Amino acid sequence: MAKIADIYYNTDPWSIIEEDFNPDYALVSESIFSLGNEYMGVRGYFDEGYSGDRLVGSYFNGVYESQKVEASSYKGMIDRTEFIVNSVDWLYLRIEIDGEILDLSESMFKDFRRELNMRTSVLSRSYIWVLKDGRELKLEFERFLSMKDAHYGGQGLTMTALNFTGGVLISAGLDFSNIHHMVGKNLWDCKEIYTGERMCSILGTTINTNQSVLSACYFEGSVFEDNLINEEDIVEDKKVLKRYSFNLKMEKPETFTRVIKNIKGDNPHELTSKSDYDNLKDESAKWWDEVWKASDIRIDGDELNQQGIRYCIFQMHQTYHGADKGTIIGAKGLTGEAYSGNTFWDTETYCLPFYIFNNVEAAKNLLNFRLITLPEAKDRAAALDCDGAFYPIATISGRECCSLWQHASLQLQASTAVAYGIRHYENVTMDEKFVFETGLPILIEVSRMLASRGAWNSDKTRYGYYGVMGPDEFQMMVNNNCYSNYMGKVTFEYTLDVLSRYQREDKDGYMSSMQGYNLSSNELDNWSKLAEHMYIPYDDETKLFEQHEGYFDLPHIDIDKIPIEDFPLYHHWSYDRIYRNDMIKQPDVLMMMLLYNRKFTR
Amino acid sequence: MAKIADIYYNTDPWSIIEEDFNPDYALVSESIFSLGNEYMGVRGYFDEGYSGDRLVGSYFNGVYESQKVEASSYKGMIDRTEFIVNSVDWLYLRIEIDGEILDLSESMFKDFRRELNMRTSVLSRSYIWVLKDGRELKLEFERFLSMKDAHYGGQGLTMTALNFTGGVLISAGLDFSNIHHMVGKNLWDCKEIYTGERMCSILGTTINTNQSVLSACYFEGSVFEDNLINEEDIVEDKKVLKRYSFNLKMEKPETFTRVIKNIKGDNPHELTSKSDYDNLKDESAKWWDEVWKASDIRIDGDELNQQGIRYCIFQMHQTYHGADKGTIIGAKGLTGEAYSGNTFWDTETYCLPFYIFNNVEAAKNLLNFRLITLPEAKDRAAALDCDGAFYPIATISGRECCSLWQHASLQLQASTAVAYGIRHYENVTMDEKFVFETGLPILIEVSRMLASRGAWNSDKTRYGYYGVMGPDEFQMMVNNNCYSNYMGKVTFEYTLDVLSRYQREDKDGYMSSMQGYNLSSNELDNWSKLAEHMYIPYDDETKLFEQHEGYFDLPHIDIDKIPIEDFPLYHHWSYDRIYRNDMIKQPDVLMMMLLYNRKFTR
């Protein structure tokens, strides 16, 4: 029943290597070989086009589109989602020889090799294209995203005519006509297209959200030196290309490179600076050198796990390193469209700890995003008839984007995770000042939500949360979920603790905060009382925490007896059937013990 | 907090009377003054047109359209709903004098009176139209639907020119261009339009479901005798009219009537028979005479409740009297578009008892509908990963049409209500034969569903239903709802009881049924065991049934403290908030005790 992991790529301590292209893995490889630099991300698709399975995905952190969802007349259900929007293909390149077009789905080729070098973050790929008449052209591609100046990226191509001399036609440029796969259509308007000598640029604007991306590219390389036969501009509705005809001499390698600059926003003045390809690449590699010196984890004697842990570290830095306020960590990073590029409570729970230990500025910026989006969380609380702030389950801009109400309305863990994140940050950094300034406004509003969303049981002896979905999403709507109640309790306690330290250390600041937030001592007393009476389902005899009230009496399911064809269950089981037994999907009580492990030492 | 009923209509033992038209009540009055004869229904809208609030609703039992709902990737969620479709306006009539068009929203009028006579089911309406120049035309409308031959209806108009002699222009005919209000568009194609002397007809076909309605009307009346000046045909895309110009003499009443014949289906041969207006009206009144002799309930000394109870009886017969197999009782009868004309478990629970006592054939036909749609209920069970038959919460054709999965997937009461209906039918009629033939196939499949949908608790001592919504829809997803468990138990017991009597009384029939349904004694033993171990939450000490496990410990809400502006709660409270306390929306334990009152006599 357990998923068995495929081992498709070579095991190597510093690289992900694919030898011999297998089209069955085309989409997976595009994801695995994605590059990102927080500002933008691009999937590992083939620059030269490919008529097989592909998702030409190019994303900018924070550039999103919105979509209406079927209106519901019920309060608290959202009517609009936001998703990171598939954007310009800035690697667009097509190669043609005497009318024969290169396409790895149709063409003959040999010696295919692809490598992502995690030390430098350069993705390279090479193979020999065997034309129908037997001519052979060796192609060596590479690409990278600059970590020094995140607007830049580079694309390199070295061509060697192995057994002939003759012409090659290259069309290269910028393509905004890409479709967003999840909605099946293109979502860009292109207003400005410009072409110049060995350069072109294009400005795209999203249709509903009116966000812009300005993309420009500059071509270089040895091939221009004395092999250029012809240069032509091709301008379409949402695409601009340069078409070059070059002459190749047998066995003489020729390079064709481009520097790209992408800018969120539409300020053409920012396009003037132009950087050198090799310089950009070197600078970026140096950035990675520093990161690896500080962040590497070595696992000697286990090359597979060595590769795995480095890939994780590599992805963390690629996706986010705190370069920009307002950028987020999407559930799939910048590698595809799944989960709509939205950020979840996974950010504070699983990602934030990495940055707390490796990159404090990044950690602060992640928490800052929640302060910036506090107004949206307050709006969301109001929509859910709560006081304070209810953080969204899934978001890009701060607004709730999860269209499943049972998740969006019943999961309190996004809000408590933010409080947890602040506490964890303080525990490690001892940075009390940041907590007073950035953490406190959040903590107060989350505590207010927690004090209004819960309820006292019928005889008013216990406080708890009713109608919630805990971390385990296979229990849809339960009462007194242990995790939710516990997180509520510790959030109240931590908020009160921060407030009391603030009062001690900065009486004036404290008093003005009390006034600013309209905080009364009654409200604080109430939080204290709720924390004290929070119901934590625990059996003294068995020493077991119960996941929620009644969990232990639920019908038991032996998951090893579920046929493997039934997985994933969401696709094969009636939706409600998933929720009627003791099967769990995510750790729940265990998660609580992990997060607050100091409290559960026995 | 309680709703206070308006008293807008006159109190009268046999009639609903409106004196002086109040536009604020226009839509309510259209509903109240609806007519129906099971086959078709028409709202009490103004024949002569009206530019104020109106819903020109004309419905045929079983004629529906379908609509896609936003696809869900989860199993068991429906992707299409079906709704009774607004159809031909067969009362279409416009009146014009010298370019001035009658419209009660714009015109001057006096002495307005509308009366629905429940003794005859004739709806009449009269007023005096005061033209801008002071001319007065008295108008007396009436309409009825035939109870003798349900295809027929009649419309009558008597015009009296009170203070002038002169011409009047009447456009009358059939209009399929009506919009269906819930979807905001017209849903008919019209292929055939025919006009003849003093008659016209039109055939409409629904766009998605391809169901047809053929409508014809024949004009009569004194006005044709020697006052006709001109006759003209007006044929539009979905509308056919006759335009008559008549001469009216001062103080001489003239009648203009029409007989209409509407036929579900598209067989033009059925149009040949034509009936006389007065004859049709008399026959229908006689039908009602008989019904009132048999079904009347007298409440002496309380005219308001006398009117109320008669209106209920009147509506029951109008909506359904078992004339056709395959027709249903929509939640709002044939009076409007709310609840999509779908039938709910209310049919067997609240309506069927009326017919069991008043009209056994109608009762049988209602149960027959569930036998006819057993295949769809089996499909639905499969979609919900259950064996047997899972009856839809809302349906016209037998397919589930409730797009709220939490209702459609979690409510077992539609299925148990059918079993209850069969049992109730047998209790009163002692008609064992019908139960063996029509009831048994249903009972077996419902029992199979009940045996697969439930589960044993963790230590396997109790059987029950997990993740259900009982009759009380303010508890969305609970375990061991008392009503659901109890209904499951008695359904098993009754099915086994019927089977054992069948075996005793018709051994051959029984044996062939066992084989036909692939029923083994193991399966029957299992049902018996499940019935025996069905968990009924009951406290021996307090002698209270608990609505569901944990209900008594839920946070208490004092409903008298909810501000009246918060109602209806579904519109003003966050959806999930409704489900987090002990407030109930419908009787649940009480319903169980009502249905099986012989078991709860103490």
Short mmCIF file of C-alpha atoms in Angstrom, two decimals, chain B residues 95-101 129 131 133 135 164-169:
data_model
loop_
_atom_site.label_atom_id
_atom_site.label_comp_id
_atom_site.label_asym_id
_atom_site.label_seq_id
_atom_site.Cartn_x
_atom_site.Cartn_y
_atom_site.Cartn_z
CA ILE B 95 -56.10 45.09 -23.73
CA GLU B 96 -55.81 48.41 -25.50
CA ILE B 97 -58.22 51.27 -26.13
CA ASP B 98 -57.23 54.00 -28.56
CA GLY B 99 -53.55 53.39 -27.92
CA GLU B 100 -53.86 53.31 -24.12
CA ILE B 101 -52.64 49.97 -22.81
CA TRP B 129 -60.21 50.51 -15.53
CA LEU B 131 -58.85 55.60 -18.79
CA ASP B 133 -60.01 60.60 -20.54
CA ARG B 135 -63.88 56.39 -19.83
CA PHE B 164 -68.95 54.91 -23.41
CA THR B 165 -69.41 53.07 -26.67
CA GLY B 166 -66.34 52.30 -28.69
CA GLY B 167 -63.60 49.95 -29.82
CA VAL B 168 -61.30 47.74 -27.79
CA LEU B 169 -58.26 45.84 -29.03
#
